[in-house]
XYZ file of C-alpha atoms in Angstrom:
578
model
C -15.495 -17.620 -26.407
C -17.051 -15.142 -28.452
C -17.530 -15.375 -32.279
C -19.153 -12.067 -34.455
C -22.604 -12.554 -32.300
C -22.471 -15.768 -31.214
C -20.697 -17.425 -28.236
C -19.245 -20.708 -28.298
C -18.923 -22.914 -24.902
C -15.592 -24.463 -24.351
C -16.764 -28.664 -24.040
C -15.464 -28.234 -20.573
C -17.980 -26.121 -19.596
C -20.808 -29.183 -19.802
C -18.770 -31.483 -17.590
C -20.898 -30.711 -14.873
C -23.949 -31.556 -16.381
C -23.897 -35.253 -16.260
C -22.995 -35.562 -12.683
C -26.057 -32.864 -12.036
C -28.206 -34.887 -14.017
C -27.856 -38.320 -12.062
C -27.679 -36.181 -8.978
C -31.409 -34.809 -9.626
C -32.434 -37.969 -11.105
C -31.953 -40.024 -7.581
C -32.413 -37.047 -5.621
C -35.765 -35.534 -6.673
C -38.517 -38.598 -6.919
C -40.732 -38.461 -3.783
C -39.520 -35.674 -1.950
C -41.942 -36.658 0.478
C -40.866 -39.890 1.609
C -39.431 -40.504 4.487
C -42.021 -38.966 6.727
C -41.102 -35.339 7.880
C -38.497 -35.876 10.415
C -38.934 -33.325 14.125
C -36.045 -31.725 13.830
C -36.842 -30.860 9.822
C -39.979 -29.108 11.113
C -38.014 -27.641 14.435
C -34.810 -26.416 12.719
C -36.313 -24.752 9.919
C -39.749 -25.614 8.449
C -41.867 -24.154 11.359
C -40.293 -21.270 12.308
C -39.941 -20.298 8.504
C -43.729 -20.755 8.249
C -44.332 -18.506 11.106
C -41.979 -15.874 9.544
C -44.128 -16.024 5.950
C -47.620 -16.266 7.899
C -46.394 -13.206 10.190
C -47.264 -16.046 13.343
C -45.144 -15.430 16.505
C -41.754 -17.312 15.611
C -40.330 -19.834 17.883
C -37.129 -18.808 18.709
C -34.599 -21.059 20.402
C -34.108 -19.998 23.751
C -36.235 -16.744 22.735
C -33.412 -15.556 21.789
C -32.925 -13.307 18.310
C -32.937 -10.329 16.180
C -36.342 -8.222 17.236
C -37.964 -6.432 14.542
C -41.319 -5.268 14.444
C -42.337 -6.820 17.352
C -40.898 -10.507 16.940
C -38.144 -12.177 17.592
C -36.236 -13.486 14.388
C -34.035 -16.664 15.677
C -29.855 -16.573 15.174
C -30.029 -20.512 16.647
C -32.410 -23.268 16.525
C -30.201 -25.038 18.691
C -27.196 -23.849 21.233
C -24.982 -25.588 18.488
C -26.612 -25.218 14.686
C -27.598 -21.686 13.083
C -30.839 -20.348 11.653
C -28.826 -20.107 8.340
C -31.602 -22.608 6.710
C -34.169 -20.571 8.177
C -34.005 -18.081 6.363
C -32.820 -19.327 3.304
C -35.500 -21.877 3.023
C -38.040 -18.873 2.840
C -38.208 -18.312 -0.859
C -39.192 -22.074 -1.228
C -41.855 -21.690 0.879
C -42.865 -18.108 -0.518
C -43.150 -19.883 -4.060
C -44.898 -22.992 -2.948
C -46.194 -22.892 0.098
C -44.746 -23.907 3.664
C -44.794 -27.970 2.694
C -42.321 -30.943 3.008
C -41.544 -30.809 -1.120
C -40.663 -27.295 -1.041
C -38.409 -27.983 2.765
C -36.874 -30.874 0.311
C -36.362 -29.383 -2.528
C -34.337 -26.496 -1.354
C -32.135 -28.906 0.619
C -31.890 -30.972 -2.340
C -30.376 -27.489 -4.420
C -28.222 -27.190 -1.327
C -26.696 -30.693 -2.506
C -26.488 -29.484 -6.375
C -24.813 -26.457 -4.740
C -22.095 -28.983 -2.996
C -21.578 -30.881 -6.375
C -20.526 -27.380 -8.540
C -18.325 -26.569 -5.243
C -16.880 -29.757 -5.106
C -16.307 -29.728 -8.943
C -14.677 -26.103 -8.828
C -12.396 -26.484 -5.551
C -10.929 -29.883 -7.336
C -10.542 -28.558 -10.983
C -8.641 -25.448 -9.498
C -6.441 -27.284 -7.695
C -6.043 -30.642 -9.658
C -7.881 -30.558 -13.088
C -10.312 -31.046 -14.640
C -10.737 -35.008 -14.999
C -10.419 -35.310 -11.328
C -12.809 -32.958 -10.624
C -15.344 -34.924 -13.232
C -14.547 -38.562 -11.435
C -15.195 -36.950 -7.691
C -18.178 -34.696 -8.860
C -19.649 -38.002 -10.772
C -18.988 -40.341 -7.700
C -20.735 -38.361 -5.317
C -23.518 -37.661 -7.558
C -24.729 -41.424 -6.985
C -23.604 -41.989 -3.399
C -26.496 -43.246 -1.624
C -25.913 -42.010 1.770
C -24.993 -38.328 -0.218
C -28.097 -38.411 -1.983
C -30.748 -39.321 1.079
C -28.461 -36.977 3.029
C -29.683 -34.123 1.262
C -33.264 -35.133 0.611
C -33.241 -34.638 4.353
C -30.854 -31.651 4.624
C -32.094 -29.792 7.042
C -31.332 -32.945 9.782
C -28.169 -32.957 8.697
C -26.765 -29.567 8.547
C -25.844 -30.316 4.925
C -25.264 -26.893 4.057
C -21.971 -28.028 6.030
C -20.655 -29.607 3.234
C -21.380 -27.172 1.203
C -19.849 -24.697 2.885
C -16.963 -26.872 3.631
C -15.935 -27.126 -0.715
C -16.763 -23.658 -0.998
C -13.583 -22.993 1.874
C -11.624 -24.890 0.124
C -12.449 -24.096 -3.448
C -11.558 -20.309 -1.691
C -8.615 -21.399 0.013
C -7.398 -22.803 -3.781
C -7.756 -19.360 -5.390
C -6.040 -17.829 -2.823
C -3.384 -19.892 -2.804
C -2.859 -19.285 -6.539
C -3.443 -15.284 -6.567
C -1.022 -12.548 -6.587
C -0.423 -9.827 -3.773
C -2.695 -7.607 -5.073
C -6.299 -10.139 -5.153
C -4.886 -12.292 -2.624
C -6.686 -10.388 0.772
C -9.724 -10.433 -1.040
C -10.048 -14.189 -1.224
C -8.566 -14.909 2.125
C -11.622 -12.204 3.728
C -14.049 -14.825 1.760
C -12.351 -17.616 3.073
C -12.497 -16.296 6.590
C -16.140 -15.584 5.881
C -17.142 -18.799 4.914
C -15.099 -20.291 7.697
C -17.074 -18.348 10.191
C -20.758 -18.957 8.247
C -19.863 -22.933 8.776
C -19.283 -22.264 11.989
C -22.202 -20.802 12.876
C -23.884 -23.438 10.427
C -23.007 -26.358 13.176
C -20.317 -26.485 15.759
C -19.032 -29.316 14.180
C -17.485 -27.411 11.285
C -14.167 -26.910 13.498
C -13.758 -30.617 12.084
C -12.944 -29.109 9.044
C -10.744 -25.887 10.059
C -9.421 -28.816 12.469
C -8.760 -31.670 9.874
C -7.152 -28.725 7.032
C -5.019 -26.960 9.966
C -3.785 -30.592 11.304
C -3.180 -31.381 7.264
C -1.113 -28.218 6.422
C 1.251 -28.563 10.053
C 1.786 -32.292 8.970
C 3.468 -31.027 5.449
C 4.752 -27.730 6.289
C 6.539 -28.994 9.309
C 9.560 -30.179 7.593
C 9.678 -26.823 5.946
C 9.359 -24.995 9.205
C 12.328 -27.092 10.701
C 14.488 -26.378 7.515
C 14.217 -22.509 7.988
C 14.831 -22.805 11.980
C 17.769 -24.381 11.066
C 19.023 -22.059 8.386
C 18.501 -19.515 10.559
C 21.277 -20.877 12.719
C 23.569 -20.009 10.349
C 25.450 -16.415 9.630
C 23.875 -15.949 6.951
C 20.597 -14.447 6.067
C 17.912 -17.253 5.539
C 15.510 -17.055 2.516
C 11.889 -16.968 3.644
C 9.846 -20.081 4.104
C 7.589 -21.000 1.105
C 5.138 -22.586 2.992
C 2.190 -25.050 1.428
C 0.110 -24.155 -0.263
C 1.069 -20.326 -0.136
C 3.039 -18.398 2.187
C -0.036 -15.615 3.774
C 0.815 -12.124 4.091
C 0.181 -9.756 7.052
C -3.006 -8.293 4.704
C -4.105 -11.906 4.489
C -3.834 -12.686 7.938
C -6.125 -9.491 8.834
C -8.489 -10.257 5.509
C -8.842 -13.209 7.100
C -9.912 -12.437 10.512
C -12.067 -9.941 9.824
C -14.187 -12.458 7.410
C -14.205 -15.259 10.294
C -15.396 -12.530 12.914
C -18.321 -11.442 10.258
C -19.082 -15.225 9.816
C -19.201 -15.606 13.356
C -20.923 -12.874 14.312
C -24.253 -14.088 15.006
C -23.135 -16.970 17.006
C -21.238 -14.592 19.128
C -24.579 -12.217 19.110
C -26.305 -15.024 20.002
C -23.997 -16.247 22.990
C -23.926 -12.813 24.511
C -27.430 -13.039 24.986
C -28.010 -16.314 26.580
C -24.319 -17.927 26.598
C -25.990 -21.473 25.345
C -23.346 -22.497 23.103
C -20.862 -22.136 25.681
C -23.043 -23.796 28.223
C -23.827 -26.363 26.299
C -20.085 -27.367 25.079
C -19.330 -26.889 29.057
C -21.800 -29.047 30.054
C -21.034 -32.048 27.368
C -17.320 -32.086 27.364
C -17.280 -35.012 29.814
C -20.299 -37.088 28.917
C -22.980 -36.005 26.957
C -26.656 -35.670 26.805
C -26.394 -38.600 24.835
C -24.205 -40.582 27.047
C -20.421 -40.610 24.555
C -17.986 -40.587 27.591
C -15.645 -38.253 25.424
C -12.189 -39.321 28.230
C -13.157 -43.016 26.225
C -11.643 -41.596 22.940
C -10.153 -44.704 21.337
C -13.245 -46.747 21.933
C -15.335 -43.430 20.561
C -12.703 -43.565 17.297
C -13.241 -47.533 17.087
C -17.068 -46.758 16.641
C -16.784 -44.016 14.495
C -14.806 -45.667 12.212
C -17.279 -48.642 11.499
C -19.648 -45.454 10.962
C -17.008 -44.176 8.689
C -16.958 -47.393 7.047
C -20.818 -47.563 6.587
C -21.821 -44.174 5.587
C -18.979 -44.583 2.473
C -20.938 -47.930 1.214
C -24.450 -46.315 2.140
C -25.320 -49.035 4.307
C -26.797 -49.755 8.106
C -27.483 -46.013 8.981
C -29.740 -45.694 6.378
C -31.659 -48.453 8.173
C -35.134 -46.270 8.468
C -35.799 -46.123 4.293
C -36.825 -49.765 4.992
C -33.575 -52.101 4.610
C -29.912 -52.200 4.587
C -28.082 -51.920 1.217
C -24.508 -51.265 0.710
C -21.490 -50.956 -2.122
C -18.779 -52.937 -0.220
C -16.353 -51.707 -3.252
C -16.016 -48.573 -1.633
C -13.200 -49.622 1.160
C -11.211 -50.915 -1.639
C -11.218 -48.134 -3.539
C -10.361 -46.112 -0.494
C -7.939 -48.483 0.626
C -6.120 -48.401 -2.084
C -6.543 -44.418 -2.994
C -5.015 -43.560 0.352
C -1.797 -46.194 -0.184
C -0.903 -44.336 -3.585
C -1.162 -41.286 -2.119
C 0.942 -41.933 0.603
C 3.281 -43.868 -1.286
C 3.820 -40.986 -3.837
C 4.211 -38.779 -1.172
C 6.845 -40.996 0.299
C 8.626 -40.993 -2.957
C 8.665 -37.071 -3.040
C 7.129 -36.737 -6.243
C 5.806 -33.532 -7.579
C 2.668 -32.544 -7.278
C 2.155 -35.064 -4.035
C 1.398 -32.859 -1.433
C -2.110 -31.441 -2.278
C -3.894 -34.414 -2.296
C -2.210 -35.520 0.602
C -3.488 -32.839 2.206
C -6.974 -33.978 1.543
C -6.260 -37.446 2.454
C -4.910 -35.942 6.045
C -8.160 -33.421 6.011
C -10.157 -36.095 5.867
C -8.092 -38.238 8.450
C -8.017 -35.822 11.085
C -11.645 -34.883 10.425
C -12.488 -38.263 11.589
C -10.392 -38.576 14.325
C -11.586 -35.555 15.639
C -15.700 -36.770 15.282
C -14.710 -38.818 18.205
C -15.057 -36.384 20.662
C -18.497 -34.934 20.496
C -20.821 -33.076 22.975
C -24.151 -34.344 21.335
C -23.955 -38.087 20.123
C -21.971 -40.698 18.289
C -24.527 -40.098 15.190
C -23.563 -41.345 11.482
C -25.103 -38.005 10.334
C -22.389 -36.388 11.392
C -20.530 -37.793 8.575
C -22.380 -35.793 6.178
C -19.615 -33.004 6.387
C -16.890 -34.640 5.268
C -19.510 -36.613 2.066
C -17.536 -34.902 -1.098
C -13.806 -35.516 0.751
C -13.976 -39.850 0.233
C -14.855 -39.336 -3.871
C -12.252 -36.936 -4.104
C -9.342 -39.108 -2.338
C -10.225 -41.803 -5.039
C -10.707 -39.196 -7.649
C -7.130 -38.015 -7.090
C -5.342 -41.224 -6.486
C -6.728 -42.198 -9.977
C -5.040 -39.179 -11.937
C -1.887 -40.982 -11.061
C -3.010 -43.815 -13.766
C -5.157 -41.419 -16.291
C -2.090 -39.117 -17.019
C 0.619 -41.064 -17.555
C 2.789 -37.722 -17.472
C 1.416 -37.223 -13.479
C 3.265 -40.282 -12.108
C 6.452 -41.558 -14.377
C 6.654 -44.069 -12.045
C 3.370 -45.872 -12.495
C 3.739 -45.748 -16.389
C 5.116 -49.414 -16.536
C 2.984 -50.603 -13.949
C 0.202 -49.687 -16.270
C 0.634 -51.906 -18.754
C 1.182 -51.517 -22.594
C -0.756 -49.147 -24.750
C -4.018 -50.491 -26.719
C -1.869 -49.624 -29.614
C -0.105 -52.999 -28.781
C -2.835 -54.851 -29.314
C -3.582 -53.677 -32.737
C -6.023 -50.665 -31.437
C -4.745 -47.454 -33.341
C -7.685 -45.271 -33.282
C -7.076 -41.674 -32.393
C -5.925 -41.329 -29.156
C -7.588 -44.559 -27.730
C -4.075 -46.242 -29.124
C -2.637 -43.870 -26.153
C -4.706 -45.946 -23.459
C -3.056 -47.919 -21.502
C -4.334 -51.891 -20.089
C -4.215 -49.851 -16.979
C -6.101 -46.919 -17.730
C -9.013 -49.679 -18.986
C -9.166 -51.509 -16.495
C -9.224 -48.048 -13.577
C -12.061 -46.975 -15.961
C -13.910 -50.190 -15.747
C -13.374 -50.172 -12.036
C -14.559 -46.748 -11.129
C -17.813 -47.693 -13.532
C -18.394 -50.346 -11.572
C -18.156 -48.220 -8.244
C -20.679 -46.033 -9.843
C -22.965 -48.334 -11.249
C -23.240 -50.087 -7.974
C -23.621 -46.849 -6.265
C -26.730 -46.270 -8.436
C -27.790 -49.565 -7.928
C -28.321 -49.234 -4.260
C -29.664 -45.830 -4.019
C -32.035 -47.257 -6.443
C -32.585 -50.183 -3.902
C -32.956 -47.945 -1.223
C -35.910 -45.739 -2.997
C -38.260 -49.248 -3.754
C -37.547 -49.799 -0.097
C -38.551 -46.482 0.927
C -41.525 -46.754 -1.315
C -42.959 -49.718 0.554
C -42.067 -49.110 4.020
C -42.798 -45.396 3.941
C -39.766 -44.283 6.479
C -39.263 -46.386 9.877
C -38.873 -44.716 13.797
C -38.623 -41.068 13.624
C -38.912 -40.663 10.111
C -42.360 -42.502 9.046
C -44.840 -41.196 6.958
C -47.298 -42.098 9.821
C -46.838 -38.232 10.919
C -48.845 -37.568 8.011
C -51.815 -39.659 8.820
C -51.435 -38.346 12.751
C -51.742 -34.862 11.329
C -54.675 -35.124 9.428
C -56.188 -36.702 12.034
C -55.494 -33.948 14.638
C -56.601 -31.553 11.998
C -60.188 -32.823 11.456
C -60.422 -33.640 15.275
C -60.219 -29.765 16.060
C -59.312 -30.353 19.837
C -56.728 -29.375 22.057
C -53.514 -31.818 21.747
C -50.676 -32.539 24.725
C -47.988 -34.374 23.023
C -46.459 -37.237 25.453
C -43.322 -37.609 23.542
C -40.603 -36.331 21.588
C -40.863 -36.245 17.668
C -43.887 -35.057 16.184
C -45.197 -31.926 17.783
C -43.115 -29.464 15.468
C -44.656 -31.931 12.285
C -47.740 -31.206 13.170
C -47.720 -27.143 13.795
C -45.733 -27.040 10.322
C -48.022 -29.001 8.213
C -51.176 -27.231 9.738
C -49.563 -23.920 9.758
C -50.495 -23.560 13.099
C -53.533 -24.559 13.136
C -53.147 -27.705 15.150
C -50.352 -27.207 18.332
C -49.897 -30.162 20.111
C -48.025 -28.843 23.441
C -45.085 -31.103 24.371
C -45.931 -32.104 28.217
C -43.424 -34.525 28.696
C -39.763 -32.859 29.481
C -36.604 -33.135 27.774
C -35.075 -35.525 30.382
C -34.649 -38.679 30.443
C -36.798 -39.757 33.637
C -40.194 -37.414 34.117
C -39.019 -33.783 35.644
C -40.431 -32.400 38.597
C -42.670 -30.407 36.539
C -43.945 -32.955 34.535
C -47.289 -33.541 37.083
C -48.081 -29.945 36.462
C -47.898 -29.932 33.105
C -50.076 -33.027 32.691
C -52.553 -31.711 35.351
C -53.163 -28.573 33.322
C -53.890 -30.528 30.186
C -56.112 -32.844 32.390
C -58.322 -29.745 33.032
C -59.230 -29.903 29.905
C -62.123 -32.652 29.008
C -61.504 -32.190 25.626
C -57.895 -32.710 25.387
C -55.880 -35.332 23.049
C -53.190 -37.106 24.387
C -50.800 -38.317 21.747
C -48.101 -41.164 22.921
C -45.670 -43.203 20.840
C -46.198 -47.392 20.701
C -43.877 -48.629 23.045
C -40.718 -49.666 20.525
C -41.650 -46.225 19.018
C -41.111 -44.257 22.818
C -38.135 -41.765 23.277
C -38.771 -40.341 26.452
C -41.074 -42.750 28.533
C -44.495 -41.225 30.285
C -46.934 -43.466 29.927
C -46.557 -44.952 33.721
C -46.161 -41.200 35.224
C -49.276 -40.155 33.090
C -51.547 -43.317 33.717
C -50.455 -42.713 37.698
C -51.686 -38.935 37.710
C -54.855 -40.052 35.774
C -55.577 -42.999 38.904
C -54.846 -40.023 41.514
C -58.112 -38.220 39.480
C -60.269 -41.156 39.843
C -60.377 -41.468 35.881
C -59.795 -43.691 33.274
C -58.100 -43.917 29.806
C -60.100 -43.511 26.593
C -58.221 -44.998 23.395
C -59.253 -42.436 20.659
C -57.373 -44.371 17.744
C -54.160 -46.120 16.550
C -51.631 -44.300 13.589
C -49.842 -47.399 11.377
C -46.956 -47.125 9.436
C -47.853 -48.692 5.936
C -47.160 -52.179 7.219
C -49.758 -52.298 9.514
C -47.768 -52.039 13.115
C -48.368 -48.797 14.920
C -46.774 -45.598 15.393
C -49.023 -43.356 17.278
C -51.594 -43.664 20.127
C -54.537 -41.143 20.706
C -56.196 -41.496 23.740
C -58.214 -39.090 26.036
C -59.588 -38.830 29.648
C -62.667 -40.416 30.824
C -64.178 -39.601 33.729
């Protein structure tokens, strides 16, 4: 509001603020830690370097945009977009192409989920909801480590994900004349997650499954109405009844969102391939005709990535808020039972509830892997189920029913202070509760960043990368890498300068060009041979290599040994002696 020349800022306005501040507070202290992960590096550190350091860009598939005589990726993989690509390039313009600059532009990407969770949920519910689920996912530990690592998990998913919704809330509530406008965004950001990662159709999937559930009864009223002589009145369907402009608005947006996916697909036809070739088993092994046993795992995944525990296994230890399937427990049971009741305003968050319900059911069928990352889509939905389910005790005018089942005012107990008198025993004792949910939430992300501190990331993610690639870098020598998981590192960090070639196949088993590749590294006296430790090894090569170097009448040199911080190895160097 303005005043003469001065503006005054309605408190509401600073809500946000607190949950930001804890949010940056867990999220920002040593962006560096865990180790740069391959597919950080692969998916969008590297070939943003190359773009800034006008380097030939890897392209997935070689497959792009070509301008000025390079090839500017649309996929860095047949099923995730180039979308942080590109937008990771003013970090690295500003501070250089490094792991804090990777992090801290995912880390904004998580701020950016926060304000979009905030918005969608004080649209469509208020503003105290929209405070409790901001606040609770502020401190989540798996949210928070999530996003330190962003680009692993597609976290701009999430993002995206609020932002359709928050959308799909405006829309709902706009007249005629605004309402194409916002369903053209909504089909825009619908496509742009999309293209983000396959795995977005969990969302259009979970919302569409969500909105037939409630709007079926209303569809069966009006068929039978229309039975009679005469004329029926429209449906009113939930949460807004879309127009033929909307419909089109709509479409149009989701083909633009789309569009480089389908660009991308009519050059090579890799997505397509890829979801043809997975949809029995995968790459991975998930036997997607096993579904129920698929849904039985990923609901202990479910269960672990809400109380940050077990997944987050490579920080160094396994912490965990076990209050968490309570809370949700309960949440969903007043949801449902107000929406058994018919009360008013029962269906929206229902319809989260059922979003995230069929979001999850859907995970089970995957063509990549059974991986708790995937979770990180749905991270903002769990807060917000509690968030809403506690509205029904925190306005006592929300739920009639629950107003005796709250207990007597604070008045009754001599408290008459302003509107404190007003609180109810029940309204203290939610607050306490959801404190205690946060505090432990805190607690444990707090836990997990000691633990991190020590062990320095475990498996794929340990800082041992670091000490590999300054050792490759002052070695100056050609480098063959023998396994999966820390070539891309090593060309990011060195801008090049170091480019270990990755001999050793994407297969399980060594390919039938794997003896070539070796051989032509072999040529080389002065060639590096980098291998995993044994409990470190992805894709064994060691016997195939150590065979091919026999056939040559030579022998293995050990070069030196990478740690992790504790002492037990990582990395082996070794070259050929003849």
């Amino acid at each position: 509001m303005k005043t003469g020349n001065k503006f005054i800022l309605h408190p509401s306005s600073f809500i946000l603020a607190l949950p930001l501040a804890v949010y940056f507070a867990l999220a920002l202290p040593r962006l560096t830690l865990p180790g740069l992960h391959n597919d950080e590096a692969a998916e969008a550190g590297l070939p943003a370097g190359q773009i800034l350091d006008g380097q030939p860009i890897s392209a997935f598939r070689d497959a792009g945009l070509p301008l000025g005589g390079r090839i500017y990726p649309l996929m860095v993989q047949d099923y995730i977009g180039a979308l942080n690509v590109y937008l990771v390039l003013p970090f690295f313009a500003l501070l250089g192409p490094t792991v804090v600059a990777l992090r801290l532009y995912t880390v904004l990407v998580g701020a950016l989920t926060l304000l979009c969770t905030y918005g969608f949920a004080r649209r469509a519910f208020g503003t105290r909801p929209a405070f409790i689920a901001a606040l609770l996912l502020a401190a989540s530990p798996s949210f928070i480590f999530w996003q330190r690592q962003g680009v692993l998990v597609m976290s701009l998913t999430a993002a995206l994900a609020m932002a359709c919704l928050w959308a799909g809330a405006i829309w709902a509530q706009s007249n005629a004349k605004t309402a194409w406008r916002w369903a053209a965004l909504l089909g825009l950001l619908c496509g742009a997650g999309v293209y983000a990662k396959l795995l977005f159709v969990w969302i259009i999937g979970g919302v569409a499954g969500a909105l037939a559930v409630i709007n079926l009864p209303i569809v069966i009223r009006y068929l039978f109405q229309n039975i009679k002589p005469h004329t029926p009145t429209p449906p009113h369907l939930f949460p807004h009844t879309p127009t033929l402009p909307d419909v089109f608005s709509f479409t149009a947006g989701l083909l633009v969102g789309l569009s480089p996916l389908i660009i991308y697909n009519l050059q090579t036809g890799g997505t397509l391939a890829s979801v043809g070739g997975n949809l029995g088993t995968s790459f991975y092994g998930v036997n997607n005709a096993d579904f129920f046993a698929n849904l039985r795992g990923r609901w202990d995944q479910f269960q672990a990535v809400t109380e940050g525990r077990d997944h987050l296994w490579y920080l160094g230890g396994s912490f965990g808020n076990g209050g968490w399937q309570t809370a949700l427990r309960l949440a969903a049971l007043v949801i449902v039972g107000r929406a058994a009741f018919r009360r008013q305003r029962s269906r929206a968050p229902v319809a989260i509830l059922l979003t995230l319900a069929f979001g999850v059911a859907q995970s089970a069928f995957t063509v990549s892997g059974l991986f708790p990352t995937h979770f990180a889509i749905f991270a903002p939905l769990w807060p917000l189920v509690v968030a809403l389910a506690c509205e029904t005790i925190f306005n006592p005018f929300y739920e009639p029913m629950f107003m005796r089942l709250s207990g007597p005012p604070l008045s009754a107990f001599g408290v008459q202070r302003g509107r404190i008198g007003f609180v109810s025993m029940g309204m203290a004792v939610l607050a306490v509760g959801l404190g205690g949910l946060f505090a432990r939430d805190v607690t444990v992300t707090l836990d997990y960043h000691r633990a991190l501190q020590q062990s320095g990331g475990l498996g794929p993610h340990s800082d041992a990368v670091y000490r590999l690639t300054d050792f490759l870098k002052e070695a100056a020598a050609p480098v063959a890498a023998m396994d999966w998981g820390f070539a891309p590192q090593v060309r990011m960090l060195t801008r090049g300068g170091v480019s270990p070639v990755e001999v050793f196949g994407y297969s399980w088993e060594a390919d039938a060009g794997f003896a070539d590749r070796v051989s032509a590294a072999l040529d080389d006296p002065a060639t590096l041979f980098v291998f995993h430790v044994s409990q470190e090894t992805i894709f064994p090569r060691r016997a195939a290599f150590e065979a091919l170097v026999v056939q040559r009448g030579a022998r293995i040199e050990p070069v030196t040994i990478i740690s992790r911080r504790d002492g037990a190895p990582v990395f082996e160097v070794v070259r050929l002696n003849r």
